[in-house]
Each structure stands twice: as C-alpha cells, then as structure tokens.
Amino acid sequence: DTEVTQTPKHLVMGMTNKKSLKCEQHMGHRAMYWYKQKAKKPPELMFVYSYEKLSINESVPSRFSPECPNSSLLNLHLHALQPEDSALYLCASSRGGLSSPLHFGNGTRLTVT
Amino acid sequence: QKEVEQDPGPLSVPEGAIVSLNCTYSNSAFQYFMWYRQYSRKGPELLMYTYSSGNKEDGRFTAQVDKSSKYISLFIRDSQPSDSATYLCAMSEGEYNTNAGKSTFGDGTTLTVKP
C-alpha cells in the first residue's frame, strides 16, 4: 500500500460525462502533482500545486481542471474528455520543495468511451 | 535528442544475477537523481535518490551518480523474481531553478528475473 491514496481505482466515462479523480496524502507533504501515464511510457507532468497554490500547468487542455481544497487533498475534474485521454492518472506528493523525490499513488485507470 | 536516455531493455536475467540499469543525461542543471520501480498496474515507487554526485546503498540496491560523465546507474545484487518490474530513472533541477518541480523521466527498462 502507498501513502498516497487515489480513488477510484478504475473509471469508465463517456465523452459527455463529468467526473472527478481524488487524491489524498497524510504525510504532511506540501507539494502535490498530477501525472498522466500511457502504456509503456513514462509519466507526463500535468499540474503541480505547492502550498495549495497552482505552480505549474503544463499546457493541459481545459477539459482537465485541478483543485487543491487543502494541503492533504487534490482533485482532478474531468469534462468532455476524448478517447485519447484514456490513461493511468497518477497523483504524487513530495516532502520538501518542488525538486524533492516524488511519492506516487497507484493511480486511476481511466477509459473514455 | 532527449534530455534523459535510458538503456531500453528489456532485460532478462537468472535469479541471483547482478543487474545494472543505466541512464545518461545532457542537462548539467540536474541535481536530484531518482530511481523508481513500477510493477504492472501500480504507480511508480521511489527506490532510491541521490542529491548531486556519489554513491548510495540500500540493502541489495546501489545507486551511483557520475556528474562529470552525466551518467547514473542502479545496481541490484542477488536479484530476485520479485524484482521483476519496470525501472524508471528520473532527474530534476535544483529548488530555485526555473524548472523546479518538473522531473524528467527516462523511458524505463523492463526487468525480468527468472527463477
């Protein structure tokens, strides 16, 4: 088990649906991240929050909307996704600053139909 | 040319073998060097990290960083079938650099350890 918990583990959604991915960590880490990983590829950075403020948006389409309600929680709101958005969505946190090593959750496997 | 190049594999070794996994990089601003292990259908797990140069040992695992050659390695001694996974190297710039927060990953090497 990891100390970064992601829900749901699996999600199937249609292109007109709205859904949210959730991430929680109780390690006191102050930076939290969303990554997207396609099969047999490394994780790709999407968003970074530092002290609950959005620090980095890697030019992600607006159909992905992040939210950081507090220092332990991170959400990713999904709307009007495309089939090519199907992937493993990983949440991570880091203890120190933004360059510290990452602690990943086990991800949400998303399928867009 | 990619900023981080990882030996592609796949790699298949017998149980008990010594495994060497390697990455080269071109960005001299990298200061943090990480190795992650990813099992199928799981998230990456931080195995080891090194700040700047040098060696670090943890049980059967040894991480080496040679900044002069821009080369990092992970050695696994007495490899076990449970070590079968994809190994990702990753690097990041210093805390106050423009690219802080953006880890650069290698493409991963898939290792199979056969009993």
mmCIF file of C-alpha atoms in Angstrom:
data_model
loop_
_atom_site.group_PDB
_atom_site.id
_atom_site.type_symbol
_atom_site.label_atom_id
_atom_site.label_comp_id
_atom_site.label_asym_id
_atom_site.label_seq_id
_atom_site.Cartn_x
_atom_site.Cartn_y
_atom_site.Cartn_z
ATOM 1 C CA ASP A 1 0.000 0.000 0.000
ATOM 2 C CA THR A 2 1.171 3.520 -0.746
ATOM 3 C CA GLU A 3 0.749 6.561 1.460
ATOM 4 C CA VAL A 4 -0.856 8.458 -1.391
ATOM 5 C CA THR A 5 -4.404 7.200 -1.869
ATOM 6 C CA GLN A 6 -6.252 7.636 -5.137
ATOM 7 C CA THR A 7 -9.913 6.984 -5.858
ATOM 8 C CA PRO A 8 -11.471 5.494 -7.841
ATOM 9 C CA LYS A 9 -9.048 2.781 -8.996
ATOM 10 C CA HIS A 10 -10.877 2.427 -12.295
ATOM 11 C CA LEU A 11 -13.218 4.787 -14.136
ATOM 12 C CA VAL A 12 -15.099 4.449 -17.396
ATOM 13 C CA MET A 13 -16.770 7.582 -18.694
ATOM 14 C CA GLY A 14 -18.455 8.786 -21.832
ATOM 15 C CA MET A 15 -17.302 11.851 -23.712
ATOM 16 C CA THR A 16 -20.168 13.952 -22.347
ATOM 17 C CA ASN A 17 -19.749 12.944 -18.694
ATOM 18 C CA LYS A 18 -18.304 14.936 -15.836
ATOM 19 C CA LYS A 19 -16.282 13.039 -13.262
ATOM 20 C CA SER A 20 -13.624 13.725 -10.644
ATOM 21 C CA LEU A 21 -10.483 11.925 -9.548
ATOM 22 C CA LYS A 22 -9.434 12.242 -5.924
ATOM 23 C CA CYS A 23 -6.082 12.029 -4.193
ATOM 24 C CA GLU A 24 -5.223 12.169 -0.505
ATOM 25 C CA GLN A 25 -1.953 12.135 1.437
ATOM 26 C CA HIS A 26 -1.338 12.476 5.157
ATOM 27 C CA MET A 27 2.444 12.693 5.121
ATOM 28 C CA GLY A 28 2.479 16.459 5.574
ATOM 29 C CA HIS A 29 3.871 16.952 2.094
ATOM 30 C CA ARG A 30 3.340 20.473 0.741
ATOM 31 C CA ALA A 31 3.655 19.806 -2.974
ATOM 32 C CA MET A 32 1.188 17.661 -4.906
ATOM 33 C CA TYR A 33 1.194 16.629 -8.551
ATOM 34 C CA TRP A 34 -0.957 15.152 -11.286
ATOM 35 C CA TYR A 35 0.712 12.963 -13.897
ATOM 36 C CA LYS A 36 -0.690 11.097 -16.890
ATOM 37 C CA GLN A 37 0.859 7.812 -17.982
ATOM 38 C CA LYS A 38 0.174 5.966 -21.216
ATOM 39 C CA ALA A 39 1.052 2.287 -21.618
ATOM 40 C CA LYS A 40 4.797 1.582 -21.781
ATOM 41 C CA LYS A 41 5.609 5.291 -21.434
ATOM 42 C CA PRO A 42 6.972 7.316 -18.513
ATOM 43 C CA PRO A 43 4.675 9.602 -16.519
ATOM 44 C CA GLU A 44 3.987 13.028 -18.049
ATOM 45 C CA LEU A 45 3.532 16.013 -15.754
ATOM 46 C CA MET A 46 0.179 17.801 -15.891
ATOM 47 C CA PHE A 47 -0.132 20.058 -12.821
ATOM 48 C CA VAL A 48 1.806 20.952 -9.689
ATOM 49 C CA TYR A 49 0.447 22.523 -6.513
ATOM 50 C CA SER A 50 2.780 23.997 -3.936
ATOM 51 C CA TYR A 51 1.330 25.093 -0.596
ATOM 52 C CA GLU A 52 -2.156 24.707 -2.122
ATOM 53 C CA LYS A 53 -1.421 27.109 -4.969
ATOM 54 C CA LEU A 54 -1.169 26.050 -8.605
ATOM 55 C CA SER A 55 2.520 26.379 -9.522
ATOM 56 C CA ILE A 56 2.756 24.554 -12.819
ATOM 57 C CA ASN A 57 0.243 23.848 -15.592
ATOM 58 C CA GLU A 58 1.933 22.012 -18.435
ATOM 59 C CA SER A 59 -0.396 23.468 -21.066
ATOM 60 C CA VAL A 60 -3.053 20.919 -20.220
ATOM 61 C CA PRO A 61 -6.384 21.240 -22.102
ATOM 62 C CA SER A 62 -9.134 22.950 -20.115
ATOM 63 C CA ARG A 63 -11.207 19.762 -20.076
ATOM 64 C CA PHE A 64 -8.905 18.836 -17.159
ATOM 65 C CA SER A 65 -9.404 21.094 -14.143
ATOM 66 C CA PRO A 66 -7.328 20.634 -10.972
ATOM 67 C CA GLU A 67 -8.332 21.668 -7.492
ATOM 68 C CA CYS A 68 -6.481 21.613 -4.180
ATOM 69 C CA PRO A 69 -9.034 22.072 -1.352
ATOM 70 C CA ASN A 70 -6.399 21.722 1.383
ATOM 71 C CA SER A 71 -2.850 20.523 1.923
ATOM 72 C CA SER A 72 -3.899 16.852 2.033
ATOM 73 C CA LEU A 73 -6.314 16.696 -0.878
ATOM 74 C CA LEU A 74 -6.017 17.045 -4.622
ATOM 75 C CA ASN A 75 -8.799 16.633 -7.150
ATOM 76 C CA LEU A 76 -8.832 16.445 -10.926
ATOM 77 C CA HIS A 77 -12.160 17.358 -12.528
ATOM 78 C CA LEU A 78 -12.826 15.846 -15.938
ATOM 79 C CA HIS A 79 -15.303 17.110 -18.523
ATOM 80 C CA ALA A 80 -15.871 16.375 -22.203
ATOM 81 C CA LEU A 81 -12.867 14.084 -22.490
ATOM 82 C CA GLN A 82 -11.724 12.394 -25.665
ATOM 83 C CA PRO A 83 -10.891 8.694 -26.140
ATOM 84 C CA GLU A 84 -7.199 9.612 -26.430
ATOM 85 C CA ASP A 85 -7.368 10.846 -22.814
ATOM 86 C CA SER A 86 -7.663 7.227 -21.692
ATOM 87 C CA ALA A 87 -4.612 6.575 -19.487
ATOM 88 C CA LEU A 88 -3.410 5.949 -15.948
ATOM 89 C CA TYR A 89 -3.692 9.169 -13.932
ATOM 90 C CA LEU A 90 -1.182 9.351 -11.130
ATOM 91 C CA CYS A 91 -1.128 11.621 -8.128
ATOM 92 C CA ALA A 92 2.150 12.276 -6.328
ATOM 93 C CA SER A 93 3.420 14.332 -3.427
ATOM 94 C CA SER A 94 6.839 15.496 -2.307
ATOM 95 C CA ARG A 95 8.060 16.280 1.174
ATOM 96 C CA GLY A 96 10.497 19.070 0.625
ATOM 97 C CA GLY A 97 10.449 21.559 -2.171
ATOM 98 C CA LEU A 98 9.425 21.108 -5.747
ATOM 99 C CA SER A 99 12.586 19.224 -6.667
ATOM 100 C CA SER A 100 12.270 16.569 -3.985
ATOM 101 C CA PRO A 101 11.628 12.946 -4.893
ATOM 102 C CA LEU A 102 8.033 12.001 -5.626
ATOM 103 C CA HIS A 103 5.769 9.609 -3.755
ATOM 104 C CA PHE A 104 3.149 8.251 -6.130
ATOM 105 C CA GLY A 105 -0.247 6.722 -5.585
ATOM 106 C CA ASN A 106 -1.333 3.673 -7.581
ATOM 107 C CA GLY A 107 -3.346 5.763 -9.975
ATOM 108 C CA THR A 108 -6.798 5.823 -11.511
ATOM 109 C CA ARG A 109 -7.108 3.856 -14.731
ATOM 110 C CA LEU A 110 -9.401 5.966 -16.906
ATOM 111 C CA THR A 111 -11.185 4.751 -20.023
ATOM 112 C CA VAL A 112 -13.086 7.261 -22.141
ATOM 113 C CA THR A 113 -15.675 5.680 -24.446
ATOM 114 C CA GLN B 1 17.922 14.284 -28.586
ATOM 115 C CA LYS B 2 16.160 13.541 -25.313
ATOM 116 C CA GLU B 3 17.418 15.120 -22.096
ATOM 117 C CA VAL B 4 17.459 11.683 -20.422
ATOM 118 C CA GLU B 5 18.290 8.462 -22.257
ATOM 119 C CA GLN B 6 17.725 5.142 -20.524
ATOM 120 C CA ASP B 7 19.026 1.774 -21.711
ATOM 121 C CA PRO B 8 15.840 0.393 -23.260
ATOM 122 C CA GLY B 9 15.944 -3.298 -22.425
ATOM 123 C CA PRO B 10 14.008 -5.434 -21.948
ATOM 124 C CA LEU B 11 16.404 -7.215 -19.658
ATOM 125 C CA SER B 12 16.064 -10.857 -18.623
ATOM 126 C CA VAL B 13 18.416 -12.367 -16.025
ATOM 127 C CA PRO B 14 18.548 -15.518 -13.892
ATOM 128 C CA GLU B 15 17.810 -15.288 -10.195
ATOM 129 C CA GLY B 16 20.879 -14.253 -8.213
ATOM 130 C CA ALA B 17 22.434 -12.221 -11.031
ATOM 131 C CA ILE B 18 23.780 -8.707 -10.627
ATOM 132 C CA VAL B 19 21.721 -6.241 -12.646
ATOM 133 C CA SER B 20 22.973 -2.901 -13.946
ATOM 134 C CA LEU B 21 20.483 -0.263 -15.110
ATOM 135 C CA ASN B 22 21.794 2.914 -16.667
ATOM 136 C CA CYS B 23 20.783 6.411 -17.771
ATOM 137 C CA THR B 24 22.651 9.242 -19.398
ATOM 138 C CA TYR B 25 21.577 12.871 -19.427
ATOM 139 C CA SER B 26 22.521 16.121 -21.092
ATOM 140 C CA ASN B 27 21.206 18.808 -18.681
ATOM 141 C CA SER B 28 24.004 19.876 -16.338
ATOM 142 C CA ALA B 29 21.443 21.643 -14.093
ATOM 143 C CA PHE B 30 20.085 18.311 -12.813
ATOM 144 C CA GLN B 31 20.828 17.946 -9.110
ATOM 145 C CA TYR B 32 18.401 15.254 -7.905
ATOM 146 C CA PHE B 33 18.662 11.749 -9.322
ATOM 147 C CA MET B 34 15.957 9.173 -8.608
ATOM 148 C CA TRP B 35 15.162 5.579 -9.402
ATOM 149 C CA TYR B 36 11.573 4.401 -9.360
ATOM 150 C CA ARG B 37 10.280 0.847 -9.629
ATOM 151 C CA GLN B 38 6.899 0.272 -11.223
ATOM 152 C CA TYR B 39 5.070 -3.030 -11.041
ATOM 153 C CA SER B 40 2.355 -3.790 -13.548
ATOM 154 C CA ARG B 41 -0.875 -1.881 -12.792
ATOM 155 C CA LYS B 42 0.729 0.057 -9.929
ATOM 156 C CA GLY B 43 2.166 3.538 -9.534
ATOM 157 C CA PRO B 44 5.917 4.150 -9.540
ATOM 158 C CA GLU B 45 7.570 3.525 -6.180
ATOM 159 C CA LEU B 46 10.583 5.605 -5.122
ATOM 160 C CA LEU B 47 13.513 3.210 -4.710
ATOM 161 C CA MET B 48 16.473 5.475 -4.191
ATOM 162 C CA TYR B 49 17.514 9.063 -4.684
ATOM 163 C CA THR B 50 20.795 10.920 -4.634
ATOM 164 C CA TYR B 51 21.442 14.623 -4.370
ATOM 165 C CA SER B 52 24.391 15.663 -6.521
ATOM 166 C CA SER B 53 27.163 13.090 -7.056
ATOM 167 C CA GLY B 54 28.182 9.953 -5.277
ATOM 168 C CA ASN B 55 27.011 6.521 -4.319
ATOM 169 C CA LYS B 56 24.175 5.396 -2.114
ATOM 170 C CA GLU B 57 23.497 1.891 -0.891
ATOM 171 C CA ASP B 58 20.307 0.393 0.498
ATOM 172 C CA GLY B 59 20.317 -3.352 1.020
ATOM 173 C CA ARG B 60 20.728 -5.044 -2.358
ATOM 174 C CA PHE B 61 20.455 -1.745 -4.247
ATOM 175 C CA THR B 62 23.242 0.712 -5.051
ATOM 176 C CA ALA B 63 22.739 3.987 -6.895
ATOM 177 C CA GLN B 64 25.678 5.761 -8.481
ATOM 178 C CA VAL B 65 25.824 9.262 -9.949
ATOM 179 C CA ASP B 66 28.754 10.478 -12.044
ATOM 180 C CA LYS B 67 28.043 14.129 -12.862
ATOM 181 C CA SER B 68 31.284 14.533 -14.796
ATOM 182 C CA SER B 69 30.132 11.861 -17.268
ATOM 183 C CA LYS B 70 26.415 12.703 -16.900
ATOM 184 C CA TYR B 71 25.741 9.041 -16.150
ATOM 185 C CA ILE B 72 23.731 7.326 -13.426
ATOM 186 C CA SER B 73 23.380 3.670 -12.577
ATOM 187 C CA LEU B 74 21.340 1.396 -10.371
ATOM 188 C CA PHE B 75 22.838 -1.931 -9.369
ATOM 189 C CA ILE B 76 20.752 -4.770 -7.989
ATOM 190 C CA ARG B 77 22.687 -7.566 -6.281
ATOM 191 C CA ASP B 78 21.333 -11.083 -5.790
ATOM 192 C CA SER B 79 18.339 -10.309 -7.979
ATOM 193 C CA GLN B 80 15.039 -11.952 -7.070
ATOM 194 C CA PRO B 81 11.920 -12.752 -9.139
ATOM 195 C CA SER B 82 10.156 -10.071 -7.046
ATOM 196 C CA ASP B 83 12.499 -7.502 -8.617
ATOM 197 C CA SER B 84 10.757 -8.083 -11.961
ATOM 198 C CA ALA B 85 9.317 -4.667 -12.825
ATOM 199 C CA THR B 86 9.927 -1.575 -14.936
ATOM 200 C CA TYR B 87 12.641 0.705 -13.580
ATOM 201 C CA LEU B 88 12.478 4.417 -14.332
ATOM 202 C CA CYS B 89 15.307 6.866 -13.803
ATOM 203 C CA ALA B 90 14.294 10.470 -13.165
ATOM 204 C CA MET B 91 16.129 13.725 -12.622
ATOM 205 C CA SER B 92 15.229 17.213 -11.533
ATOM 206 C CA GLU B 93 16.847 20.619 -11.321
ATOM 207 C CA GLY B 94 17.541 22.468 -8.091
ATOM 208 C CA GLU B 95 14.893 24.042 -5.922
ATOM 209 C CA TYR B 96 15.399 27.583 -7.187
ATOM 210 C CA ASN B 97 15.809 26.753 -10.865
ATOM 211 C CA THR B 98 13.180 27.676 -13.438
ATOM 212 C CA ASN B 99 12.252 24.031 -13.959
ATOM 213 C CA ALA B 100 11.874 23.118 -10.281
ATOM 214 C CA GLY B 101 9.012 20.649 -9.931
ATOM 215 C CA LYS B 102 9.459 19.149 -13.403
ATOM 216 C CA SER B 103 11.081 15.737 -13.087
ATOM 217 C CA THR B 104 12.437 14.362 -16.350
ATOM 218 C CA PHE B 105 11.963 10.615 -16.669
ATOM 219 C CA GLY B 106 13.772 8.028 -18.760
ATOM 220 C CA ASP B 107 11.584 5.736 -20.863
ATOM 221 C CA GLY B 108 12.062 2.840 -18.436
ATOM 222 C CA THR B 109 13.762 -0.542 -18.539
ATOM 223 C CA THR B 110 11.670 -3.662 -18.014
ATOM 224 C CA LEU B 111 13.487 -6.291 -15.978
ATOM 225 C CA THR B 112 12.523 -9.935 -15.675
ATOM 226 C CA VAL B 113 14.302 -12.118 -13.130
ATOM 227 C CA LYS B 114 13.769 -15.808 -13.869
ATOM 228 C CA PRO B 115 13.707 -18.356 -11.032
#
